[in-house]
Amino acid sequence: MLTKVGTEGTTTFLYHGFQFMSTARLLPSGISLDIKCMETKQMIIRTFFCDQSDYECQRDIIENAIRDYVLVNTTEEERLFKFLTSSNWTCDLFD
């Protein structure tokens, strides 16, 4: 079964204790991707992919946008607190 144009999918993910939501939409000419911070409801990045190579080219840009958002909108202590109260630190501790 083929995915229909207009289909939308969402996922949530953590980055340094902050929760983000990504929404992908299948459009006639490609896929749009929106990522926003769930705590502030602020849009972090909106991008568009025509194919897999577009995604691969833009992946670093997406990662940097998320990282920059966290750095600009938090203090070092807030980031450390969020990290230590998330499950990520235990993974780093025992790896």
mmCIF file of N, CA, C and O in Angstrom:
data_model
loop_
_atom_site.group_PDB
_atom_site.id
_atom_site.type_symbol
_atom_site.label_atom_id
_atom_site.label_comp_id
_atom_site.label_asym_id
_atom_site.label_seq_id
_atom_site.Cartn_x
_atom_site.Cartn_y
_atom_site.Cartn_z
ATOM 1 N N MET A 1 0.829 -1.174 0.000
ATOM 2 C CA MET A 1 0.000 0.000 0.000
ATOM 3 C C MET A 1 0.884 1.251 0.000
ATOM 4 O O MET A 1 1.817 1.371 0.782
ATOM 5 N N LEU A 2 0.608 2.181 -0.850
ATOM 6 C CA LEU A 2 1.363 3.415 -0.929
ATOM 7 C C LEU A 2 0.819 4.430 0.069
ATOM 8 O O LEU A 2 -0.370 4.494 0.320
ATOM 9 N N THR A 3 1.723 5.209 0.611
ATOM 10 C CA THR A 3 1.318 6.280 1.516
ATOM 11 C C THR A 3 0.706 7.398 0.684
ATOM 12 O O THR A 3 1.259 7.802 -0.333
ATOM 13 N N LYS A 4 -0.414 7.927 1.125
ATOM 14 C CA LYS A 4 -1.126 8.954 0.372
ATOM 15 C C LYS A 4 -0.565 10.346 0.658
ATOM 16 O O LYS A 4 -0.132 10.633 1.777
ATOM 17 N N VAL A 5 -0.594 11.169 -0.366
ATOM 18 C CA VAL A 5 -0.221 12.574 -0.200
ATOM 19 C C VAL A 5 -1.128 13.178 0.864
ATOM 20 O O VAL A 5 -2.324 12.910 0.908
ATOM 21 N N GLY A 6 -0.548 13.954 1.743
ATOM 22 C CA GLY A 6 -1.303 14.551 2.843
ATOM 23 C C GLY A 6 -1.149 13.790 4.150
ATOM 24 O O GLY A 6 -1.531 14.286 5.210
ATOM 25 N N THR A 7 -0.575 12.591 4.096
ATOM 26 C CA THR A 7 -0.356 11.815 5.313
ATOM 27 C C THR A 7 0.633 12.551 6.207
ATOM 28 O O THR A 7 1.611 13.135 5.734
ATOM 29 N N GLU A 8 0.372 12.536 7.497
ATOM 30 C CA GLU A 8 1.206 13.234 8.468
ATOM 31 C C GLU A 8 1.604 12.261 9.569
ATOM 32 O O GLU A 8 0.801 11.437 9.996
ATOM 33 N N GLY A 9 2.827 12.367 10.010
ATOM 34 C CA GLY A 9 3.311 11.551 11.114
ATOM 35 C C GLY A 9 4.082 12.407 12.099
ATOM 36 O O GLY A 9 4.760 13.352 11.697
ATOM 37 N N THR A 10 3.952 12.092 13.378
ATOM 38 C CA THR A 10 4.671 12.851 14.402
ATOM 39 C C THR A 10 5.457 11.907 15.298
ATOM 40 O O THR A 10 5.101 10.737 15.453
ATOM 41 N N THR A 11 6.501 12.436 15.862
ATOM 42 C CA THR A 11 7.284 11.696 16.838
ATOM 43 C C THR A 11 7.858 12.692 17.836
ATOM 44 O O THR A 11 8.002 13.876 17.523
ATOM 45 N N THR A 12 8.142 12.230 19.032
ATOM 46 C CA THR A 12 8.780 13.072 20.033
ATOM 47 C C THR A 12 10.152 12.492 20.357
ATOM 48 O O THR A 12 10.367 11.288 20.239
ATOM 49 N N PHE A 13 11.057 13.378 20.744
ATOM 50 C CA PHE A 13 12.397 12.932 21.100
ATOM 51 C C PHE A 13 12.992 13.887 22.124
ATOM 52 O O PHE A 13 12.586 15.040 22.216
ATOM 53 N N LEU A 14 13.938 13.370 22.885
ATOM 54 C CA LEU A 14 14.629 14.164 23.904
ATOM 55 C C LEU A 14 15.995 14.583 23.385
ATOM 56 O O LEU A 14 16.660 13.823 22.687
ATOM 57 N N TYR A 15 16.391 15.785 23.754
ATOM 58 C CA TYR A 15 17.752 16.257 23.513
ATOM 59 C C TYR A 15 18.174 17.016 24.763
ATOM 60 O O TYR A 15 17.589 18.047 25.091
ATOM 61 N N HIS A 16 19.148 16.478 25.474
ATOM 62 C CA HIS A 16 19.636 17.067 26.731
ATOM 63 C C HIS A 16 18.498 17.382 27.700
ATOM 64 O O HIS A 16 18.487 18.429 28.356
ATOM 65 N N GLY A 17 17.528 16.491 27.769
ATOM 66 C CA GLY A 17 16.436 16.648 28.724
ATOM 67 C C GLY A 17 15.282 17.488 28.225
ATOM 68 O O GLY A 17 14.275 17.620 28.906
ATOM 69 N N PHE A 18 15.388 18.068 27.038
ATOM 70 C CA PHE A 18 14.308 18.860 26.466
ATOM 71 C C PHE A 18 13.536 18.012 25.459
ATOM 72 O O PHE A 18 14.141 17.287 24.670
ATOM 73 N N GLN A 19 12.226 18.103 25.496
ATOM 74 C CA GLN A 19 11.406 17.305 24.600
ATOM 75 C C GLN A 19 11.034 18.117 23.358
ATOM 76 O O GLN A 19 10.592 19.263 23.451
ATOM 77 N N PHE A 20 11.216 17.496 22.208
ATOM 78 C CA PHE A 20 10.899 18.096 20.923
ATOM 79 C C PHE A 20 9.901 17.217 20.192
ATOM 80 O O PHE A 20 9.819 16.014 20.445
ATOM 81 N N MET A 21 9.137 17.825 19.279
ATOM 82 C CA MET A 21 8.216 17.072 18.451
ATOM 83 C C MET A 21 8.531 17.360 16.996
ATOM 84 O O MET A 21 8.703 18.522 16.605
ATOM 85 N N SER A 22 8.639 16.301 16.203
ATOM 86 C CA SER A 22 8.827 16.488 14.766
ATOM 87 C C SER A 22 7.559 16.014 14.061
ATOM 88 O O SER A 22 6.952 15.019 14.443
ATOM 89 N N THR A 23 7.165 16.775 13.050
ATOM 90 C CA THR A 23 5.996 16.442 12.257
ATOM 91 C C THR A 23 6.421 16.387 10.797
ATOM 92 O O THR A 23 6.926 17.385 10.259
ATOM 93 N N ALA A 24 6.222 15.244 10.175
ATOM 94 C CA ALA A 24 6.538 15.065 8.758
ATOM 95 C C ALA A 24 5.235 14.971 7.984
ATOM 96 O O ALA A 24 4.296 14.304 8.419
ATOM 97 N N ARG A 25 5.190 15.658 6.836
ATOM 98 C CA ARG A 25 4.004 15.637 5.982
ATOM 99 C C ARG A 25 4.411 15.245 4.569
ATOM 100 O O ARG A 25 5.357 15.834 4.019
ATOM 101 N N LEU A 26 3.690 14.301 3.996
ATOM 102 C CA LEU A 26 3.935 13.903 2.623
ATOM 103 C C LEU A 26 3.180 14.846 1.694
ATOM 104 O O LEU A 26 1.954 14.948 1.760
ATOM 105 N N LEU A 27 3.927 15.566 0.878
ATOM 106 C CA LEU A 27 3.368 16.523 -0.066
ATOM 107 C C LEU A 27 3.539 15.978 -1.485
ATOM 108 O O LEU A 27 4.313 15.039 -1.696
ATOM 109 N N PRO A 28 2.869 16.564 -2.478
ATOM 110 C CA PRO A 28 3.014 16.051 -3.844
ATOM 111 C C PRO A 28 4.458 16.060 -4.360
ATOM 112 O O PRO A 28 4.847 15.191 -5.133
ATOM 113 N N SER A 29 5.260 17.019 -3.898
ATOM 114 C CA SER A 29 6.621 17.141 -4.427
ATOM 115 C C SER A 29 7.711 16.707 -3.453
ATOM 116 O O SER A 29 8.892 16.868 -3.740
ATOM 117 N N GLY A 30 7.352 16.200 -2.280
ATOM 118 C CA GLY A 30 8.352 15.771 -1.313
ATOM 119 C C GLY A 30 7.785 15.689 0.094
ATOM 120 O O GLY A 30 6.581 15.490 0.275
ATOM 121 N N ILE A 31 8.648 15.848 1.072
ATOM 122 C CA ILE A 31 8.258 15.727 2.480
ATOM 123 C C ILE A 31 8.679 16.982 3.229
ATOM 124 O O ILE A 31 9.831 17.423 3.130
ATOM 125 N N SER A 32 7.747 17.571 3.966
ATOM 126 C CA SER A 32 8.087 18.702 4.827
ATOM 127 C C SER A 32 8.303 18.175 6.240
ATOM 128 O O SER A 32 7.682 17.198 6.651
ATOM 129 N N LEU A 33 9.202 18.816 6.964
ATOM 130 C CA LEU A 33 9.504 18.420 8.337
ATOM 131 C C LEU A 33 9.551 19.663 9.206
ATOM 132 O O LEU A 33 10.276 20.610 8.903
ATOM 133 N N ASP A 34 8.740 19.667 10.255
ATOM 134 C CA ASP A 34 8.730 20.749 11.243
ATOM 135 C C ASP A 34 9.182 20.173 12.574
ATOM 136 O O ASP A 34 8.713 19.104 12.971
ATOM 137 N N ILE A 35 10.060 20.892 13.252
ATOM 138 C CA ILE A 35 10.499 20.474 14.586
ATOM 139 C C ILE A 35 10.263 21.640 15.531
ATOM 140 O O ILE A 35 10.689 22.764 15.249
ATOM 141 N N LYS A 36 9.573 21.352 16.644
ATOM 142 C CA LYS A 36 9.344 22.405 17.632
ATOM 143 C C LYS A 36 9.622 21.877 19.029
ATOM 144 O O LYS A 36 9.563 20.678 19.288
ATOM 145 N N CYS A 37 9.937 22.815 19.934
ATOM 146 C CA CYS A 37 10.162 22.495 21.335
ATOM 147 C C CYS A 37 8.800 22.340 21.992
ATOM 148 O O CYS A 37 7.942 23.213 21.866
ATOM 149 N N MET A 38 8.584 21.243 22.674
ATOM 150 C CA MET A 38 7.285 20.999 23.284
ATOM 151 C C MET A 38 7.065 21.858 24.529
ATOM 152 O O MET A 38 5.925 22.128 24.889
ATOM 153 N N GLU A 39 8.127 22.299 25.172
ATOM 154 C CA GLU A 39 7.979 23.119 26.373
ATOM 155 C C GLU A 39 7.566 24.545 26.036
ATOM 156 O O GLU A 39 6.738 25.129 26.719
ATOM 157 N N THR A 40 8.164 25.109 24.977
ATOM 158 C CA THR A 40 7.895 26.509 24.632
ATOM 159 C C THR A 40 6.936 26.647 23.453
ATOM 160 O O THR A 40 6.489 27.753 23.159
ATOM 161 N N LYS A 41 6.679 25.543 22.767
ATOM 162 C CA LYS A 41 5.837 25.526 21.553
ATOM 163 C C LYS A 41 6.472 26.314 20.413
ATOM 164 O O LYS A 41 5.824 26.616 19.420
ATOM 165 N N GLN A 42 7.747 26.648 20.530
ATOM 166 C CA GLN A 42 8.437 27.425 19.508
ATOM 167 C C GLN A 42 8.940 26.526 18.388
ATOM 168 O O GLN A 42 9.515 25.468 18.636
ATOM 169 N N MET A 43 8.706 26.966 17.139
ATOM 170 C CA MET A 43 9.206 26.246 15.975
ATOM 171 C C MET A 43 10.724 26.396 15.921
ATOM 172 O O MET A 43 11.254 27.510 16.006
ATOM 173 N N ILE A 44 11.430 25.290 15.788
ATOM 174 C CA ILE A 44 12.887 25.310 15.757
ATOM 175 C C ILE A 44 13.374 25.355 14.314
ATOM 176 O O ILE A 44 14.241 26.132 13.961
ATOM 177 N N ILE A 45 12.810 24.496 13.489
ATOM 178 C CA ILE A 45 13.214 24.447 12.088
ATOM 179 C C ILE A 45 12.084 23.864 11.248
ATOM 180 O O ILE A 45 11.328 23.004 11.705
ATOM 181 N N ARG A 46 11.980 24.382 10.050
ATOM 182 C CA ARG A 46 11.040 23.851 9.052
ATOM 183 C C ARG A 46 11.868 23.604 7.798
ATOM 184 O O ARG A 46 12.568 24.504 7.332
ATOM 185 N N THR A 47 11.808 22.397 7.279
ATOM 186 C CA THR A 47 12.624 22.052 6.128
ATOM 187 C C THR A 47 11.829 21.177 5.164
ATOM 188 O O THR A 47 10.731 20.738 5.482
ATOM 189 N N PHE A 48 12.399 20.928 3.999
ATOM 190 C CA PHE A 48 11.716 20.180 2.959
ATOM 191 C C PHE A 48 12.718 19.252 2.282
ATOM 192 O O PHE A 48 13.862 19.645 2.020
ATOM 193 N N PHE A 49 12.289 18.033 2.003
ATOM 194 C CA PHE A 49 13.141 17.046 1.338
ATOM 195 C C PHE A 49 12.456 16.534 0.073
ATOM 196 O O PHE A 49 11.292 16.148 0.111
ATOM 197 N N CYS A 50 13.213 16.519 -1.010
ATOM 198 C CA CYS A 50 12.711 15.907 -2.249
ATOM 199 C C CYS A 50 13.062 14.428 -2.288
ATOM 200 O O CYS A 50 12.348 13.635 -2.901
ATOM 201 N N ASP A 51 14.167 14.077 -1.646
ATOM 202 C CA ASP A 51 14.616 12.681 -1.658
ATOM 203 C C ASP A 51 15.587 12.441 -0.495
ATOM 204 O O ASP A 51 15.867 13.343 0.290
ATOM 205 N N GLN A 52 16.106 11.232 -0.424
ATOM 206 C CA GLN A 52 17.000 10.834 0.659
ATOM 207 C C GLN A 52 18.268 11.692 0.695
ATOM 208 O O GLN A 52 18.753 12.053 1.761
ATOM 209 N N SER A 53 18.790 12.046 -0.465
ATOM 210 C CA SER A 53 20.022 12.845 -0.480
ATOM 211 C C SER A 53 19.781 14.240 0.098
ATOM 212 O O SER A 53 20.678 14.814 0.726
ATOM 213 N N ASP A 54 18.579 14.796 -0.099
ATOM 214 C CA ASP A 54 18.240 16.077 0.542
ATOM 215 C C ASP A 54 18.326 15.954 2.060
ATOM 216 O O ASP A 54 18.867 16.820 2.734
ATOM 217 N N TYR A 55 17.767 14.863 2.582
ATOM 218 C CA TYR A 55 17.805 14.634 4.023
ATOM 219 C C TYR A 55 19.246 14.545 4.511
ATOM 220 O O TYR A 55 19.621 15.170 5.501
ATOM 221 N N GLU A 56 20.054 13.762 3.808
ATOM 222 C CA GLU A 56 21.445 13.583 4.216
ATOM 223 C C GLU A 56 22.205 14.907 4.199
ATOM 224 O O GLU A 56 23.021 15.175 5.077
ATOM 225 N N CYS A 57 21.915 15.756 3.224
ATOM 226 C CA CYS A 57 22.574 17.065 3.137
ATOM 227 C C CYS A 57 22.123 18.000 4.257
ATOM 228 O O CYS A 57 22.906 18.837 4.719
ATOM 229 N N GLN A 58 20.880 17.892 4.676
ATOM 230 C CA GLN A 58 20.326 18.819 5.663
ATOM 231 C C GLN A 58 20.399 18.313 7.104
ATOM 232 O O GLN A 58 20.104 19.058 8.034
ATOM 233 N N ARG A 59 20.809 17.089 7.281
ATOM 234 C CA ARG A 59 20.814 16.503 8.626
ATOM 235 C C ARG A 59 21.644 17.324 9.618
ATOM 236 O O ARG A 59 21.204 17.601 10.734
ATOM 237 N N ASP A 60 22.837 17.744 9.230
ATOM 238 C CA ASP A 60 23.676 18.552 10.126
ATOM 239 C C ASP A 60 23.018 19.886 10.451
ATOM 240 O O ASP A 60 23.116 20.378 11.580
ATOM 241 N N ILE A 61 22.354 20.478 9.479
ATOM 242 C CA ILE A 61 21.665 21.757 9.694
ATOM 243 C C ILE A 61 20.559 21.583 10.735
ATOM 244 O O ILE A 61 20.390 22.413 11.625
ATOM 245 N N ILE A 62 19.821 20.492 10.628
ATOM 246 C CA ILE A 62 18.736 20.203 11.579
ATOM 247 C C ILE A 62 19.304 20.007 12.980
ATOM 248 O O ILE A 62 18.821 20.592 13.953
ATOM 249 N N GLU A 63 20.332 19.191 13.098
ATOM 250 C CA GLU A 63 20.956 18.940 14.402
ATOM 251 C C GLU A 63 21.502 20.233 15.014
ATOM 252 O O GLU A 63 21.336 20.477 16.210
ATOM 253 N N ASN A 64 22.141 21.059 14.201
ATOM 254 C CA ASN A 64 22.689 22.322 14.702
ATOM 255 C C ASN A 64 21.588 23.277 15.144
ATOM 256 O O ASN A 64 21.755 24.003 16.133
ATOM 257 N N ALA A 65 20.468 23.294 14.439
ATOM 258 C CA ALA A 65 19.351 24.170 14.819
ATOM 259 C C ALA A 65 18.817 23.791 16.194
ATOM 260 O O ALA A 65 18.535 24.656 17.022
ATOM 261 N N ILE A 66 18.697 22.501 16.461
ATOM 262 C CA ILE A 66 18.206 22.033 17.762
ATOM 263 C C ILE A 66 19.222 22.364 18.856
ATOM 264 O O ILE A 66 18.879 22.897 19.909
ATOM 265 N N ARG A 67 20.481 22.073 18.584
ATOM 266 C CA ARG A 67 21.546 22.361 19.556
ATOM 267 C C ARG A 67 21.615 23.860 19.856
ATOM 268 O O ARG A 67 21.681 24.264 21.016
ATOM 269 N N ASP A 68 21.576 24.686 18.818
ATOM 270 C CA ASP A 68 21.634 26.143 18.998
ATOM 271 C C ASP A 68 20.445 26.655 19.795
ATOM 272 O O ASP A 68 20.590 27.538 20.643
ATOM 273 N N TYR A 69 19.262 26.107 19.534
ATOM 274 C CA TYR A 69 18.065 26.521 20.263
ATOM 275 C C TYR A 69 18.252 26.285 21.755
ATOM 276 O O TYR A 69 17.971 27.155 22.575
ATOM 277 N N VAL A 70 18.734 25.105 22.111
ATOM 278 C CA VAL A 70 18.933 24.779 23.529
ATOM 279 C C VAL A 70 19.990 25.688 24.139
ATOM 280 O O VAL A 70 19.808 26.206 25.239
ATOM 281 N N LEU A 71 21.073 25.919 23.435
ATOM 282 C CA LEU A 71 22.149 26.762 23.967
ATOM 283 C C LEU A 71 21.703 28.207 24.177
ATOM 284 O O LEU A 71 22.045 28.826 25.187
ATOM 285 N N VAL A 72 20.945 28.742 23.243
ATOM 286 C CA VAL A 72 20.522 30.141 23.319
ATOM 287 C C VAL A 72 19.450 30.345 24.385
ATOM 288 O O VAL A 72 19.398 31.388 25.031
ATOM 289 N N ASN A 73 18.596 29.367 24.587
ATOM 290 C CA ASN A 73 17.431 29.539 25.452
ATOM 291 C C ASN A 73 17.583 28.978 26.858
ATOM 292 O O ASN A 73 16.615 28.936 27.619
ATOM 293 N N THR A 74 18.793 28.546 27.218
ATOM 294 C CA THR A 74 19.008 28.001 28.554
ATOM 295 C C THR A 74 20.378 28.418 29.081
ATOM 296 O O THR A 74 21.266 28.782 28.310
ATOM 297 N N THR A 75 20.519 28.320 30.385
ATOM 298 C CA THR A 75 21.832 28.531 30.997
ATOM 299 C C THR A 75 22.539 27.185 31.093
ATOM 300 O O THR A 75 21.916 26.124 30.938
ATOM 301 N N GLU A 76 23.814 27.235 31.388
ATOM 302 C CA GLU A 76 24.576 25.994 31.548
ATOM 303 C C GLU A 76 23.994 25.150 32.684
ATOM 304 O O GLU A 76 23.894 23.932 32.576
ATOM 305 N N GLU A 77 23.589 25.804 33.776
ATOM 306 C CA GLU A 77 23.014 25.079 34.907
ATOM 307 C C GLU A 77 21.684 24.415 34.534
ATOM 308 O O GLU A 77 21.419 23.289 34.943
ATOM 309 N N GLU A 78 20.857 25.114 33.765
ATOM 310 C CA GLU A 78 19.586 24.523 33.319
ATOM 311 C C GLU A 78 19.831 23.294 32.449
ATOM 312 O O GLU A 78 19.161 22.273 32.598
ATOM 313 N N ARG A 79 20.796 23.406 31.534
ATOM 314 C CA ARG A 79 21.098 22.270 30.663
ATOM 315 C C ARG A 79 21.607 21.087 31.472
ATOM 316 O O ARG A 79 21.200 19.942 31.246
ATOM 317 N N LEU A 80 22.476 21.353 32.433
ATOM 318 C CA LEU A 80 22.997 20.277 33.271
ATOM 319 C C LEU A 80 21.884 19.652 34.099
ATOM 320 O O LEU A 80 21.778 18.427 34.201
ATOM 321 N N PHE A 81 21.015 20.462 34.673
ATOM 322 C CA PHE A 81 19.892 19.953 35.460
ATOM 323 C C PHE A 81 18.986 19.079 34.602
ATOM 324 O O PHE A 81 18.622 17.968 34.996
ATOM 325 N N LYS A 82 18.626 19.566 33.424
ATOM 326 C CA LYS A 82 17.761 18.787 32.519
ATOM 327 C C LYS A 82 18.428 17.473 32.150
ATOM 328 O O LYS A 82 17.785 16.431 32.107
ATOM 329 N N PHE A 83 19.719 17.532 31.865
ATOM 330 C CA PHE A 83 20.455 16.324 31.494
ATOM 331 C C PHE A 83 20.485 15.325 32.643
ATOM 332 O O PHE A 83 20.216 14.140 32.461
ATOM 333 N N LEU A 84 20.783 15.804 33.856
ATOM 334 C CA LEU A 84 20.891 14.901 35.007
ATOM 335 C C LEU A 84 19.544 14.348 35.461
ATOM 336 O O LEU A 84 19.491 13.317 36.125
ATOM 337 N N THR A 85 18.460 15.022 35.112
ATOM 338 C CA THR A 85 17.136 14.520 35.480
ATOM 339 C C THR A 85 16.494 13.735 34.343
ATOM 340 O O THR A 85 15.343 13.318 34.442
ATOM 341 N N SER A 86 17.240 13.500 33.277
ATOM 342 C CA SER A 86 16.748 12.667 32.177
ATOM 343 C C SER A 86 17.415 11.294 32.276
ATOM 344 O O SER A 86 18.320 11.083 33.078
ATOM 345 N N SER A 87 16.982 10.381 31.456
ATOM 346 C CA SER A 87 17.580 9.045 31.476
ATOM 347 C C SER A 87 18.897 9.012 30.702
ATOM 348 O O SER A 87 19.622 8.021 30.761
ATOM 349 N N ASN A 88 19.244 10.076 29.992
ATOM 350 C CA ASN A 88 20.463 10.088 29.185
ATOM 351 C C ASN A 88 21.717 9.949 30.026
ATOM 352 O O ASN A 88 22.663 9.297 29.621
ATOM 353 N N TRP A 89 21.753 10.578 31.192
ATOM 354 C CA TRP A 89 22.982 10.563 31.975
ATOM 355 C C TRP A 89 23.334 9.164 32.441
ATOM 356 O O TRP A 89 24.493 8.801 32.518
ATOM 357 N N THR A 90 22.333 8.338 32.733
ATOM 358 C CA THR A 90 22.639 6.975 33.182
ATOM 359 C C THR A 90 23.228 6.164 32.037
ATOM 360 O O THR A 90 24.098 5.333 32.266
ATOM 361 N N CYS A 91 22.781 6.435 30.809
ATOM 362 C CA CYS A 91 23.384 5.744 29.657
ATOM 363 C C CYS A 91 24.841 6.137 29.517
ATOM 364 O O CYS A 91 25.706 5.298 29.306
ATOM 365 N N ASP A 92 25.129 7.450 29.649
ATOM 366 C CA ASP A 92 26.506 7.928 29.535
ATOM 367 C C ASP A 92 27.358 7.394 30.694
ATOM 368 O O ASP A 92 28.525 7.054 30.506
ATOM 369 N N LEU A 93 26.789 7.296 31.874
ATOM 370 C CA LEU A 93 27.512 6.857 33.054
ATOM 371 C C LEU A 93 27.986 5.422 32.928
ATOM 372 O O LEU A 93 29.110 5.081 33.301
ATOM 373 N N PHE A 94 27.162 4.553 32.354
ATOM 374 C CA PHE A 94 27.489 3.135 32.311
ATOM 375 C C PHE A 94 27.987 2.646 30.951
ATOM 376 O O PHE A 94 28.207 1.468 30.768
ATOM 377 N N ASP A 95 28.184 3.556 30.001
ATOM 378 C CA ASP A 95 28.730 3.152 28.687
ATOM 379 C C ASP A 95 30.219 3.052 28.728
ATOM 380 O O ASP A 95 30.905 3.644 29.458
#
